[in-house]
PDB file of C-alpha atoms in Angstrom:
ATOM      1  CA  MET S   1    -104.814 214.313 -96.031  1.00 94.00           C
ATOM      2  CA  PHE S   2    -107.795 215.854 -98.329  1.00 97.00           C
ATOM      3  CA  ILE S   3    -108.722 219.260 -97.626  1.00 98.00           C
ATOM      4  CA  LEU S   4    -111.338 220.648 -99.760  1.00 98.00           C
ATOM      5  CA  VAL S   5    -111.479 224.949 -99.261  1.00 98.00           C
ATOM      6  CA  VAL S   6    -115.328 225.865-100.286  1.00 98.00           C
ATOM      7  CA  GLY S   7    -115.303 229.414-101.145  1.00 97.00           C
ATOM      8  CA  SER S   8    -116.799 232.667-103.472  1.00 95.00           C
ATOM      9  CA  THR S   9    -116.572 235.065-105.528  1.00 94.00           C
ATOM     10  CA  ASP S  10    -118.844 238.347-106.364  1.00 93.00           C
ATOM     11  CA  ILE S  11    -117.322 237.218-110.113  1.00 91.00           C
ATOM     12  CA  SER S  12    -119.418 234.835-110.595  1.00 88.00           C
ATOM     13  CA  LYS S  13    -122.467 236.401-109.885  1.00 85.00           C
ATOM     14  CA  ILE S  14    -121.716 238.165-113.156  1.00 83.00           C
ATOM     15  CA  PRO S  15    -123.711 236.771-115.940  1.00 75.00           C
ATOM     16  CA  GLY S  16    -122.182 233.953-118.351  1.00 67.00           C
ATOM     17  CA  ILE S  17    -118.699 234.064-116.155  1.00 67.00           C
ATOM     18  CA  SER S  18    -118.752 230.252-114.811  1.00 57.00           C
ATOM     19  CA  ALA S  19    -120.896 227.271-115.785  1.00 55.00           C
ATOM     20  CA  ALA S  20    -120.901 226.097-112.006  1.00 50.00           C
ATOM     21  CA  GLY S  21    -124.475 226.338-111.537  1.00 46.00           C
ATOM     22  CA  ALA S  22    -127.582 226.334-114.058  1.00 48.00           C
ATOM     23  CA  ASN S  23    -128.461 229.673-112.508  1.00 62.00           C
ATOM     24  CA  LEU S  24    -127.000 232.998-110.820  1.00 72.00           C
ATOM     25  CA  ASP S  25    -130.009 231.272-107.513  1.00 77.00           C
ATOM     26  CA  VAL S  26    -128.781 228.434-107.322  1.00 79.00           C
ATOM     27  CA  LEU S  27    -124.263 229.208-107.561  1.00 83.00           C
ATOM     28  CA  PRO S  28    -124.334 230.133-103.379  1.00 88.00           C
ATOM     29  CA  TYR S  29    -124.993 226.481-102.532  1.00 90.00           C
ATOM     30  CA  THR S  30    -123.079 225.001-105.337  1.00 90.00           C
ATOM     31  CA  ALA S  31    -118.756 224.982-103.625  1.00 94.00           C
ATOM     32  CA  PRO S  32    -121.439 223.922 -99.878  1.00 96.00           C
ATOM     33  CA  ALA S  33    -123.327 221.124-101.794  1.00 94.00           C
ATOM     34  CA  ASP S  34    -119.759 220.110-103.186  1.00 95.00           C
ATOM     35  CA  ALA S  35    -118.569 219.971 -99.605  1.00 97.00           C
ATOM     36  CA  ASP S  36    -121.479 217.985 -98.023  1.00 96.00           C
ATOM     37  CA  MET S  37    -121.789 215.219-101.752  1.00 94.00           C
ATOM     38  CA  LEU S  38    -117.346 215.288-100.919  1.00 96.00           C
ATOM     39  CA  TRP S  39    -118.582 214.014 -96.506  1.00 96.00           C
ATOM     40  CA  TRP S  40    -120.914 212.191 -97.751  1.00 93.00           C
ATOM     41  CA  GLY S  41    -121.651 211.017-100.846  1.00 91.00           C
ATOM     42  CA  ARG S  42    -125.258 213.066-101.064  1.00 88.00           C
ATOM     43  CA  PRO S  43    -125.507 216.905-100.430  1.00 89.00           C
ATOM     44  CA  ARG S  44    -127.196 218.117 -97.200  1.00 91.00           C
ATOM     45  CA  VAL S  45    -127.456 221.850 -97.640  1.00 90.00           C
ATOM     46  CA  VAL S  46    -129.636 221.430-100.836  1.00 86.00           C
ATOM     47  CA  ASP S  47    -131.306 218.428-102.163  1.00 82.00           C
ATOM     48  CA  TRP S  48    -129.853 218.159-104.961  1.00 75.00           C
ATOM     49  CA  VAL S  49    -126.316 218.034-107.210  1.00 75.00           C
ATOM     50  CA  PRO S  50    -124.915 220.251-108.519  1.00 71.00           C
ATOM     51  CA  LEU S  51    -125.245 220.473-112.343  1.00 69.00           C
ATOM     52  CA  ASP S  52    -123.289 222.971-114.599  1.00 70.00           C
ATOM     53  CA  PRO S  53    -126.122 224.534-117.397  1.00 63.00           C
ATOM     54  CA  GLN S  54    -126.793 221.529-119.517  1.00 70.00           C
ATOM     55  CA  GLY S  55    -126.668 219.389-116.306  1.00 73.00           C
ATOM     56  CA  HIS S  56    -123.792 217.682-115.956  1.00 81.00           C
ATOM     57  CA  PRO S  57    -122.800 216.799-112.872  1.00 85.00           C
ATOM     58  CA  THR S  58    -120.574 217.960-110.421  1.00 88.00           C
ATOM     59  CA  PRO S  59    -116.722 216.179-110.312  1.00 93.00           C
ATOM     60  CA  ALA S  60    -116.847 216.157-106.967  1.00 94.00           C
ATOM     61  CA  ILE S  61    -118.718 212.577-107.553  1.00 95.00           C
ATOM     62  CA  ILE S  62    -115.074 211.644-108.342  1.00 96.00           C
ATOM     63  CA  THR S  63    -113.634 213.296-105.544  1.00 97.00           C
ATOM     64  CA  ARG S  64    -115.984 211.593-103.649  1.00 97.00           C
ATOM     65  CA  ALA S  65    -115.597 208.133-105.482  1.00 97.00           C
ATOM     66  CA  ALA S  66    -111.695 208.011-105.539  1.00 98.00           C
ATOM     67  CA  ARG S  67    -112.596 208.452-101.700  1.00 98.00           C
ATOM     68  CA  ILE S  68    -114.320 205.458-100.801  1.00 97.00           C
ATOM     69  CA  GLU S  69    -112.431 203.730-103.122  1.00 98.00           C
ATOM     70  CA  SER S  70    -108.638 204.524-100.711  1.00 97.00           C
ATOM     71  CA  ASP S  71    -110.600 206.041 -97.926  1.00 96.00           C
ATOM     72  CA  PHE S  72    -107.967 208.496 -97.607  1.00 96.00           C
ATOM     73  CA  PRO S  73    -108.479 211.073 -94.809  1.00 95.00           C
ATOM     74  CA  VAL S  74    -111.395 214.290 -95.211  1.00 97.00           C
ATOM     75  CA  THR S  75    -111.154 218.090 -93.645  1.00 97.00           C
ATOM     76  CA  LEU S  76    -113.452 220.315 -95.420  1.00 98.00           C
ATOM     77  CA  VAL S  77    -112.403 223.913 -94.934  1.00 98.00           C
ATOM     78  CA  LYS S  78    -114.580 227.245 -95.383  1.00 98.00           C
ATOM     79  CA  ALA S  79    -112.892 230.102 -96.873  1.00 96.00           C
ATOM     80  CA  GLY S  80    -116.011 232.932 -97.984  1.00 93.00           C
ATOM     81  CA  THR S  81    -118.328 231.581 -99.200  1.00 94.00           C
ATOM     82  CA  SER S  82    -122.396 232.732 -97.917  1.00 91.00           C
ATOM     83  CA  VAL S  83    -123.821 229.664 -97.286  1.00 94.00           C
ATOM     84  CA  ALA S  84    -121.839 226.591 -94.527  1.00 96.00           C
ATOM     85  CA  PRO S  85    -121.969 223.394 -96.005  1.00 96.00           C
ATOM     86  CA  LYS S  86    -123.373 220.213 -93.817  1.00 96.00           C
ATOM     87  CA  ALA S  87    -120.932 218.655 -93.526  1.00 96.00           C
ATOM     88  CA  PRO S  88    -118.155 219.422 -90.652  1.00 97.00           C
ATOM     89  CA  TYR S  89    -115.785 221.860 -91.898  1.00 97.00           C
ATOM     90  CA  VAL S  90    -113.223 224.559 -90.715  1.00 96.00           C
ATOM     91  CA  GLU S  91    -113.798 227.792 -90.402  1.00 95.00           C
ATOM     92  CA  THR S  92    -110.995 231.074 -91.559  1.00 94.00           C
ATOM     93  CA  GLY S  93    -113.754 234.091 -90.963  1.00 92.00           C
ATOM     94  CA  ALA S  94    -113.071 235.040 -94.401  1.00 94.00           C
ATOM     95  CA  ILE S  95    -116.204 236.346 -96.119  1.00 94.00           C
ATOM     96  CA  PRO S  96    -117.221 236.308-100.080  1.00 95.00           C
ATOM     97  CA  GLY S  97    -114.715 237.568-102.499  1.00 97.00           C
ATOM     98  CA  LEU S  98    -115.459 241.576-104.403  1.00 97.00           C
ATOM     99  CA  ASN S  99    -115.364 242.533-107.860  1.00 96.00           C
ATOM    100  CA  PRO S 100    -111.589 243.544-108.600  1.00 96.00           C
ATOM    101  CA  ALA S 101    -112.749 245.537-111.513  1.00 94.00           C
ATOM    102  CA  GLU S 102    -114.462 248.022-108.782  1.00 95.00           C
ATOM    103  CA  THR S 103    -112.415 246.967-104.991  1.00 97.00           C
ATOM    104  CA  THR S 104    -109.225 244.729-104.082  1.00 98.00           C
ATOM    105  CA  SER S 105    -111.588 241.708-103.917  1.00 97.00           C
ATOM    106  CA  LEU S 106    -109.232 240.260-100.598  1.00 98.00           C
ATOM    107  CA  PRO S 107    -109.097 242.622 -97.738  1.00 97.00           C
ATOM    108  CA  ASP S 108    -108.306 240.180 -95.646  1.00 96.00           C
ATOM    109  CA  GLY S 109    -105.682 238.505 -98.016  1.00 96.00           C
ATOM    110  CA  GLU S 110    -103.191 238.685 -95.098  1.00 97.00           C
ATOM    111  CA  GLU S 111    -105.124 237.110 -92.899  1.00 97.00           C
ATOM    112  CA  LEU S 112    -106.120 234.621 -94.400  1.00 98.00           C
ATOM    113  CA  PHE S 113    -102.650 233.706 -95.874  1.00 98.00           C
ATOM    114  CA  GLN S 114    -101.834 232.963 -92.065  1.00 97.00           C
ATOM    115  CA  MET S 115    -105.055 231.741 -91.379  1.00 96.00           C
ATOM    116  CA  GLY S 116    -103.592 229.049 -93.813  1.00 97.00           C
ATOM    117  CA  GLN S 117    -100.651 228.569 -91.943  1.00 96.00           C
ATOM    118  CA  GLU S 118    -101.779 227.998 -88.821  1.00 95.00           C
ATOM    119  CA  LEU S 119    -104.677 225.146 -90.067  1.00 94.00           C
ATOM    120  CA  ALA S 120    -100.907 224.030 -92.146  1.00 94.00           C
ATOM    121  CA  HIS S 121     -99.727 223.162 -88.737  1.00 89.00           C
ATOM    122  CA  SER S 122    -102.486 221.280 -87.515  1.00 87.00           C
ATOM    123  CA  LEU S 123    -103.672 219.153 -90.370  1.00 85.00           C
ATOM    124  CA  SER S 124     -98.933 217.631 -91.552  1.00 74.00           C
ATOM    125  CA  SER S 125     -98.717 216.167 -88.619  1.00 71.00           C
ATOM    126  CA  ASP S 126     -98.419 212.594 -89.805  1.00 78.00           C
ATOM    127  CA  ASP S 127     -96.090 211.340 -92.674  1.00 84.00           C
ATOM    128  CA  ASP S 128     -99.011 211.434 -95.332  1.00 90.00           C
ATOM    129  CA  PRO S 129     -99.153 213.922 -98.427  1.00 95.00           C
ATOM    130  CA  LEU S 130    -101.660 217.292 -98.721  1.00 96.00           C
ATOM    131  CA  VAL S 131    -103.373 216.901-101.312  1.00 98.00           C
ATOM    132  CA  ILE S 132    -105.423 220.715-101.343  1.00 98.00           C
ATOM    133  CA  GLY S 133    -108.412 221.061-103.938  1.00 98.00           C
ATOM    134  CA  GLU S 134    -110.975 223.399-103.976  1.00 97.00           C
ATOM    135  CA  SER S 135    -114.365 224.434-105.272  1.00 96.00           C
ATOM    136  CA  VAL S 136    -114.849 228.040-106.220  1.00 95.00           C
ATOM    137  CA  PRO S 137    -117.342 229.613-108.704  1.00 90.00           C
ATOM    138  CA  GLY S 138    -116.520 232.191-111.074  1.00 88.00           C
ATOM    139  CA  GLY S 139    -112.527 230.620-110.085  1.00 91.00           C
ATOM    140  CA  THR S 140    -110.843 230.115-112.945  1.00 88.00           C
ATOM    141  CA  THR S 141    -111.599 233.782-113.585  1.00 90.00           C
ATOM    142  CA  THR S 142    -109.568 235.163-110.492  1.00 94.00           C
ATOM    143  CA  ALA S 143    -106.583 232.796-111.294  1.00 93.00           C
ATOM    144  CA  SER S 144    -106.884 234.621-115.024  1.00 92.00           C
ATOM    145  CA  LEU S 145    -106.523 238.290-113.397  1.00 95.00           C
ATOM    146  CA  VAL S 146    -103.667 237.453-111.321  1.00 97.00           C
ATOM    147  CA  LEU S 147    -101.385 234.921-113.512  1.00 96.00           C
ATOM    148  CA  GLU S 148    -102.003 237.525-115.293  1.00 95.00           C
ATOM    149  CA  ALA S 149    -100.569 240.773-113.229  1.00 97.00           C
ATOM    150  CA  LEU S 150     -98.077 237.766-112.625  1.00 98.00           C
ATOM    151  CA  GLY S 151     -96.617 238.003-115.987  1.00 96.00           C
ATOM    152  CA  TYR S 152     -98.422 235.246-117.259  1.00 94.00           C
ATOM    153  CA  ARG S 153    -100.874 234.937-120.128  1.00 82.00           C
ATOM    154  CA  GLY S 154    -104.051 234.810-118.467  1.00 66.00           C
ATOM    155  CA  MET S 155    -105.174 231.062-120.510  1.00 62.00           C
ATOM    156  CA  VAL S 156    -107.128 228.992-118.146  1.00 60.00           C
ATOM    157  CA  SER S 157    -109.600 226.417-118.192  1.00 56.00           C
ATOM    158  CA  SER S 158    -113.726 226.346-118.137  1.00 52.00           C
ATOM    159  CA  ALA S 159    -116.191 224.102-116.941  1.00 53.00           C
ATOM    160  CA  SER S 160    -117.424 225.314-120.295  1.00 52.00           C
ATOM    161  CA  PRO S 161    -116.449 223.814-123.347  1.00 53.00           C
ATOM    162  CA  GLU S 162    -116.836 227.447-125.075  1.00 54.00           C
ATOM    163  CA  ASN S 163    -114.312 229.315-122.477  1.00 54.00           C
ATOM    164  CA  PRO S 164    -115.774 232.858-121.438  1.00 59.00           C
ATOM    165  CA  THR S 165    -112.858 234.567-122.939  1.00 70.00           C
ATOM    166  CA  ASN S 166    -114.420 238.424-123.458  1.00 77.00           C
ATOM    167  CA  LEU S 167    -115.643 238.521-120.365  1.00 79.00           C
ATOM    168  CA  LYS S 168    -112.660 237.660-118.864  1.00 81.00           C
ATOM    169  CA  ARG S 169    -110.049 240.060-120.814  1.00 86.00           C
ATOM    170  CA  ARG S 170    -113.122 242.906-120.076  1.00 88.00           C
ATOM    171  CA  LEU S 171    -112.912 242.766-116.252  1.00 91.00           C
ATOM    172  CA  ARG S 172    -109.075 242.236-116.488  1.00 93.00           C
ATOM    173  CA  ASP S 173    -108.863 245.896-118.593  1.00 94.00           C
ATOM    174  CA  GLU S 174    -111.211 247.299-116.112  1.00 95.00           C
ATOM    175  CA  ALA S 175    -109.688 245.729-112.791  1.00 96.00           C
ATOM    176  CA  PHE S 176    -105.519 246.791-114.524  1.00 97.00           C
ATOM    177  CA  LEU S 177    -107.299 249.925-115.049  1.00 97.00           C
ATOM    178  CA  ARG S 178    -108.533 250.180-110.753  1.00 97.00           C
ATOM    179  CA  LEU S 179    -104.539 249.196-109.651  1.00 97.00           C
ATOM    180  CA  GLY S 180    -103.323 251.496-112.660  1.00 96.00           C
ATOM    181  CA  ILE S 181    -100.629 248.126-113.894  1.00 96.00           C
ATOM    182  CA  LYS S 182    -100.431 246.034-117.335  1.00 94.00           C
ATOM    183  CA  GLN S 183     -99.658 242.929-116.983  1.00 94.00           C
ATOM    184  CA  GLY S 184     -96.665 241.230-114.822  1.00 96.00           C
ATOM    185  CA  GLY S 185     -97.784 244.358-112.786  1.00 96.00           C
ATOM    186  CA  LEU S 186     -97.624 242.691-109.726  1.00 98.00           C
ATOM    187  CA  ALA S 187     -94.654 240.175-110.658  1.00 97.00           C
ATOM    188  CA  LYS S 188     -92.682 239.416-107.679  1.00 97.00           C
ATOM    189  CA  ARG S 189     -95.981 240.537-104.674  1.00 98.00           C
ATOM    190  CA  GLY S 190     -97.911 236.944-104.895  1.00 98.00           C
ATOM    191  CA  LEU S 191     -98.874 238.337-102.179  1.00 98.00           C
ATOM    192  CA  ILE S 192    -100.271 241.627-103.283  1.00 98.00           C
ATOM    193  CA  ALA S 193    -102.187 239.860-106.692  1.00 98.00           C
ATOM    194  CA  LEU S 194    -103.875 237.547-104.744  1.00 98.00           C
ATOM    195  CA  LYS S 195    -105.309 240.802-102.108  1.00 98.00           C
ATOM    196  CA  GLU S 196    -106.223 242.549-105.116  1.00 98.00           C
ATOM    197  CA  LEU S 197    -107.489 240.196-107.897  1.00 98.00           C
ATOM    198  CA  GLY S 198    -108.182 236.843-106.460  1.00 97.00           C
ATOM    199  CA  ASP S 199    -110.632 234.950-104.044  1.00 97.00           C
ATOM    200  CA  PRO S 200    -110.330 233.287-100.608  1.00 98.00           C
ATOM    201  CA  MET S 201    -109.800 230.051-101.181  1.00 98.00           C
ATOM    202  CA  GLN S 202    -106.608 231.862-103.264  1.00 98.00           C
ATOM    203  CA  PRO S 203    -104.027 233.530 -99.951  1.00 98.00           C
ATOM    204  CA  ILE S 204    -106.281 229.765 -97.782  1.00 98.00           C
ATOM    205  CA  VAL S 205    -104.236 227.378 -99.691  1.00 98.00           C
ATOM    206  CA  ALA S 206    -101.052 229.449-100.543  1.00 98.00           C
ATOM    207  CA  GLY S 207    -101.493 229.352 -96.590  1.00 98.00           C
ATOM    208  CA  LEU S 208    -101.025 225.808 -96.386  1.00 97.00           C
ATOM    209  CA  VAL S 209     -98.437 225.194 -98.810  1.00 98.00           C
ATOM    210  CA  SER S 210     -96.294 227.700 -96.837  1.00 97.00           C
ATOM    211  CA  GLY S 211     -96.677 226.611 -93.273  1.00 96.00           C
ATOM    212  CA  ALA S 212     -96.638 222.712 -93.925  1.00 95.00           C
ATOM    213  CA  PRO S 213     -93.676 220.858 -92.792  1.00 93.00           C
ATOM    214  CA  LYS S 214     -90.481 221.074 -95.913  1.00 91.00           C
ATOM    215  CA  ASP S 215     -90.795 217.428 -96.202  1.00 91.00           C
ATOM    216  CA  LYS S 216     -94.245 217.577 -96.787  1.00 94.00           C
ATOM    217  CA  GLU S 217     -94.996 216.357-100.256  1.00 96.00           C
ATOM    218  CA  ILE S 218     -97.819 218.888-101.699  1.00 97.00           C
ATOM    219  CA  VAL S 219     -99.467 218.671-104.523  1.00 98.00           C
ATOM    220  CA  LEU S 220    -102.674 221.536-105.814  1.00 99.00           C
ATOM    221  CA  ALA S 221    -105.921 219.828-106.728  1.00 98.00           C
ATOM    222  CA  GLY S 222    -107.376 221.169-109.610  1.00 94.00           C
ATOM    223  CA  GLY S 223    -106.787 222.332-113.218  1.00 92.00           C
ATOM    224  CA  THR S 224    -105.655 226.718-113.838  1.00 90.00           C
ATOM    225  CA  GLN S 225    -107.054 227.232-110.903  1.00 93.00           C
ATOM    226  CA  MET S 226    -104.360 225.599-109.194  1.00 97.00           C
ATOM    227  CA  LEU S 227    -101.701 227.029-111.515  1.00 97.00           C
ATOM    228  CA  ALA S 228    -102.857 230.666-110.244  1.00 97.00           C
ATOM    229  CA  VAL S 229    -102.000 229.721-106.448  1.00 98.00           C
ATOM    230  CA  ALA S 230     -98.671 228.151-107.191  1.00 98.00           C
ATOM    231  CA  ALA S 231     -97.686 231.146-109.305  1.00 98.00           C
ATOM    232  CA  ALA S 232     -98.333 233.332-106.665  1.00 98.00           C
ATOM    233  CA  ILE S 233     -96.293 231.193-103.978  1.00 98.00           C
ATOM    234  CA  ARG S 234     -93.585 231.100-106.386  1.00 98.00           C
ATOM    235  CA  HIS S 235     -94.015 235.374-106.146  1.00 98.00           C
ATOM    236  CA  MET S 236     -93.759 235.238-103.165  1.00 98.00           C
ATOM    237  CA  GLY S 237     -90.232 233.748-102.346  1.00 97.00           C
ATOM    238  CA  ILE S 238     -91.748 230.419-102.052  1.00 96.00           C
ATOM    239  CA  SER S 239     -89.488 227.788-103.664  1.00 94.00           C
ATOM    240  CA  ARG S 240     -90.587 223.950-102.394  1.00 96.00           C
ATOM    241  CA  PRO S 241     -91.348 221.643-104.801  1.00 97.00           C
ATOM    242  CA  ILE S 242     -95.109 221.182-105.527  1.00 98.00           C
ATOM    243  CA  THR S 243     -97.162 219.174-107.679  1.00 98.00           C
ATOM    244  CA  VAL S 244    -100.449 220.968-109.763  1.00 98.00           C
ATOM    245  CA  ALA S 245    -102.743 217.701-110.619  1.00 98.00           C
ATOM    246  CA  THR S 246    -105.459 217.838-112.311  1.00 96.00           C
ATOM    247  CA  THR S 247    -107.682 215.712-114.667  1.00 94.00           C
ATOM    248  CA  CYS S 248    -106.809 214.574-118.617  1.00 93.00           C
ATOM    249  CA  TYR S 249    -109.824 216.882-119.892  1.00 90.00           C
ATOM    250  CA  VAL S 250    -107.466 219.837-118.456  1.00 90.00           C
ATOM    251  CA  ALA S 251    -104.916 218.807-119.257  1.00 90.00           C
ATOM    252  CA  ARG S 252    -105.678 218.904-122.833  1.00 87.00           C
ATOM    253  CA  ASP S 253    -107.920 221.363-123.120  1.00 83.00           C
ATOM    254  CA  VAL S 254    -106.978 224.091-126.368  1.00 76.00           C
ATOM    255  CA  SER S 255    -108.043 227.073-124.538  1.00 74.00           C
ATOM    256  CA  ALA S 256    -104.999 226.746-121.730  1.00 74.00           C
ATOM    257  CA  ASP S 257    -101.435 225.247-122.136  1.00 84.00           C
ATOM    258  CA  PHE S 258    -101.931 224.398-118.532  1.00 90.00           C
ATOM    259  CA  ASN S 259     -98.556 221.584-118.823  1.00 90.00           C
ATOM    260  CA  GLY S 260     -96.440 224.494-120.984  1.00 91.00           C
ATOM    261  CA  LEU S 261     -97.707 227.330-117.832  1.00 93.00           C
ATOM    262  CA  ALA S 262     -96.790 224.659-115.161  1.00 95.00           C
ATOM    263  CA  GLU S 263     -94.025 224.529-116.892  1.00 94.00           C
ATOM    264  CA  GLU S 264     -92.844 228.768-117.124  1.00 95.00           C
ATOM    265  CA  ILE S 265     -94.097 228.398-112.817  1.00 97.00           C
ATOM    266  CA  GLY S 266     -92.393 225.779-111.815  1.00 96.00           C
ATOM    267  CA  VAL S 267     -93.743 223.112-110.868  1.00 98.00           C
ATOM    268  CA  ASN S 268     -94.258 219.764-111.487  1.00 97.00           C
ATOM    269  CA  THR S 269     -97.489 218.279-112.738  1.00 97.00           C
ATOM    270  CA  TRP S 270     -99.567 214.977-112.863  1.00 97.00           C
ATOM    271  CA  SER S 271    -103.233 214.582-114.949  1.00 95.00           C
ATOM    272  CA  ALA S 272    -106.028 211.550-113.762  1.00 96.00           C
ATOM    273  CA  PRO S 273    -106.136 209.381-116.818  1.00 95.00           C
ATOM    274  CA  LEU S 274    -110.237 209.026-116.466  1.00 95.00           C
ATOM    275  CA  ASP S 275    -112.029 207.615-119.930  1.00 93.00           C
ATOM    276  CA  PHE S 276    -115.999 208.249-119.234  1.00 92.00           C
ATOM    277  CA  SER S 277    -116.120 207.640-123.459  1.00 91.00           C
ATOM    278  CA  GLY S 278    -118.569 204.644-122.589  1.00 90.00           C
ATOM    279  CA  SER S 279    -120.518 205.340-119.428  1.00 89.00           C
ATOM    280  CA  PRO S 280    -124.251 204.706-120.371  1.00 89.00           C
ATOM    281  CA  TRP S 281    -125.128 208.092-118.841  1.00 86.00           C
ATOM    282  CA  THR S 282    -125.010 211.583-121.025  1.00 85.00           C
ATOM    283  CA  GLY S 283    -124.249 213.707-117.926  1.00 88.00           C
ATOM    284  CA  LEU S 284    -120.867 211.264-117.162  1.00 90.00           C
ATOM    285  CA  SER S 285    -120.212 210.833-121.365  1.00 89.00           C
ATOM    286  CA  ASP S 286    -119.779 214.486-122.402  1.00 88.00           C
ATOM    287  CA  TYR S 287    -117.486 214.723-120.131  1.00 89.00           C
ATOM    288  CA  GLU S 288    -115.222 213.446-123.414  1.00 90.00           C
ATOM    289  CA  LYS S 289    -116.625 216.781-125.047  1.00 86.00           C
ATOM    290  CA  GLY S 290    -114.917 219.415-123.088  1.00 83.00           C
ATOM    291  CA  TYR S 291    -117.695 220.153-120.260  1.00 84.00           C
ATOM    292  CA  VAL S 292    -116.766 220.310-116.463  1.00 84.00           C
ATOM    293  CA  LYS S 293    -113.101 218.732-117.061  1.00 87.00           C
ATOM    294  CA  GLU S 294    -112.584 219.352-113.252  1.00 90.00           C
ATOM    295  CA  GLY S 295    -113.748 221.074-109.548  1.00 89.00           C
ATOM    296  CA  ALA S 296    -113.958 219.822-105.412  1.00 95.00           C
ATOM    297  CA  GLY S 297    -110.039 218.019-106.307  1.00 96.00           C
ATOM    298  CA  ALA S 298    -111.647 215.129-108.640  1.00 96.00           C
ATOM    299  CA  GLY S 299    -107.882 214.450-110.466  1.00 96.00           C
ATOM    300  CA  GLY S 300    -105.793 214.874-106.914  1.00 98.00           C
ATOM    301  CA  ALA S 301    -107.840 212.909-105.511  1.00 98.00           C
ATOM    302  CA  VAL S 302    -106.925 210.059-108.220  1.00 98.00           C
ATOM    303  CA  TRP S 303    -103.486 211.117-107.664  1.00 98.00           C
ATOM    304  CA  TYR S 304    -103.863 210.421-104.106  1.00 98.00           C
ATOM    305  CA  ALA S 305    -105.813 206.853-105.001  1.00 98.00           C
ATOM    306  CA  GLU S 306    -103.773 205.808-107.033  1.00 97.00           C
ATOM    307  CA  ARG S 307    -100.472 206.249-104.110  1.00 97.00           C
ATOM    308  CA  LEU S 308    -102.588 204.448-101.471  1.00 97.00           C
ATOM    309  CA  GLY S 309    -102.524 201.898-104.198  1.00 97.00           C
ATOM    310  CA  VAL S 310    -105.972 202.102-105.881  1.00 98.00           C
ATOM    311  CA  PRO S 311    -105.988 202.134-109.964  1.00 97.00           C
ATOM    312  CA  THR S 312    -107.947 205.214-112.118  1.00 97.00           C
ATOM    313  CA  SER S 313    -110.211 202.526-113.674  1.00 96.00           C
ATOM    314  CA  GLN S 314    -111.809 201.310-110.193  1.00 97.00           C
ATOM    315  CA  VAL S 315    -112.469 205.248-109.419  1.00 97.00           C
ATOM    316  CA  ILE S 316    -113.884 205.445-112.243  1.00 96.00           C
ATOM    317  CA  SER S 317    -115.878 202.177-112.300  1.00 95.00           C
ATOM    318  CA  ARG S 318    -117.213 203.893-108.437  1.00 96.00           C
ATOM    319  CA  THR S 319    -117.823 206.704-109.766  1.00 95.00           C
ATOM    320  CA  GLU S 320    -120.559 205.735-112.986  1.00 93.00           C
ATOM    321  CA  LYS S 321    -122.124 203.951-109.567  1.00 93.00           C
ATOM    322  CA  ILE S 322    -122.259 206.420-108.052  1.00 92.00           C
ATOM    323  CA  TYR S 323    -124.584 208.679-111.104  1.00 89.00           C
ATOM    324  CA  GLY S 324    -126.101 205.676-112.031  1.00 87.00           C
ATOM    325  CA  ALA S 325    -128.487 205.995-107.825  1.00 87.00           C
ATOM    326  CA  MET S 326    -127.975 209.450-108.336  1.00 83.00           C
ATOM    327  CA  VAL S 327    -130.339 208.929-111.513  1.00 78.00           C
ATOM    328  CA  GLU S 328    -132.301 206.287-110.429  1.00 76.00           C
ATOM    329  CA  THR S 329    -133.150 208.867-107.381  1.00 72.00           C
ATOM    330  CA  ASN S 330    -133.850 211.943-109.174  1.00 62.00           C
ATOM    331  CA  VAL S 331    -131.509 212.980-106.098  1.00 55.00           C
TER     332      VAL S 331
END
């Protein structure tokens, strides 16, 4: 089962913090459009494909390509987006995460964790792995805050080649001042870290992992955002095996030590060997220059496709076809 959890945080409204949308007006539609893209092959909540400020397409097209080629089952979970997808989804009742520099991010954090546990019981009835992806504009920033509060280096990847680290540091300083903590101040208090500093996707995914049967293979499909969830899970005392599957673009990002951080947290890693360097489309070939990198569970979707016997080259080819059709029809 592939689960895509779409959420939002008020952090994304801070100018310059998120590369998930070209402007603040379209950001509320970005995650729901990713959900639609995975389900139908094109957004229906809006009539355009989510782009970064430079015009590069959402990695949800990679996730969609992997699904088409391997036909894995999909469940969409709405976790606090202000706009709902048009595709069928599971409602959690979450609201968008608040700005942690000003107040507790997730007043209902414990309830969201419990919701995730309940979802796990209903979505874990077969022997297939549980592959969980996310789409949360501004989510690398909440990931950084959670990681630092738990005692890890807050080096996280960004959807842009220019990681807005100064903005993230200022937000961290303000949030930690509000809480009266320093780095590591919430160690061993994983759920509290998510509640105070995270976004609604995080406790729901943590609950999914916690509530799944002990013999269920768990793959968190994402980059440093999923490492933050994994870290919180470890700081809740949950020691079950977890793999974080991402793209090669995150794994080799010099601004984030993905593999080193994963080893420190205690999770396995896998990176999808994607290569769009030969693409005729700049929107895809620029992935090789550090744009976009990961999102909508792209790396984990490629992992799932490979598990089902579909080589990455086939997913790449399908991604090219999907994007080419979009360009030609001006979607």
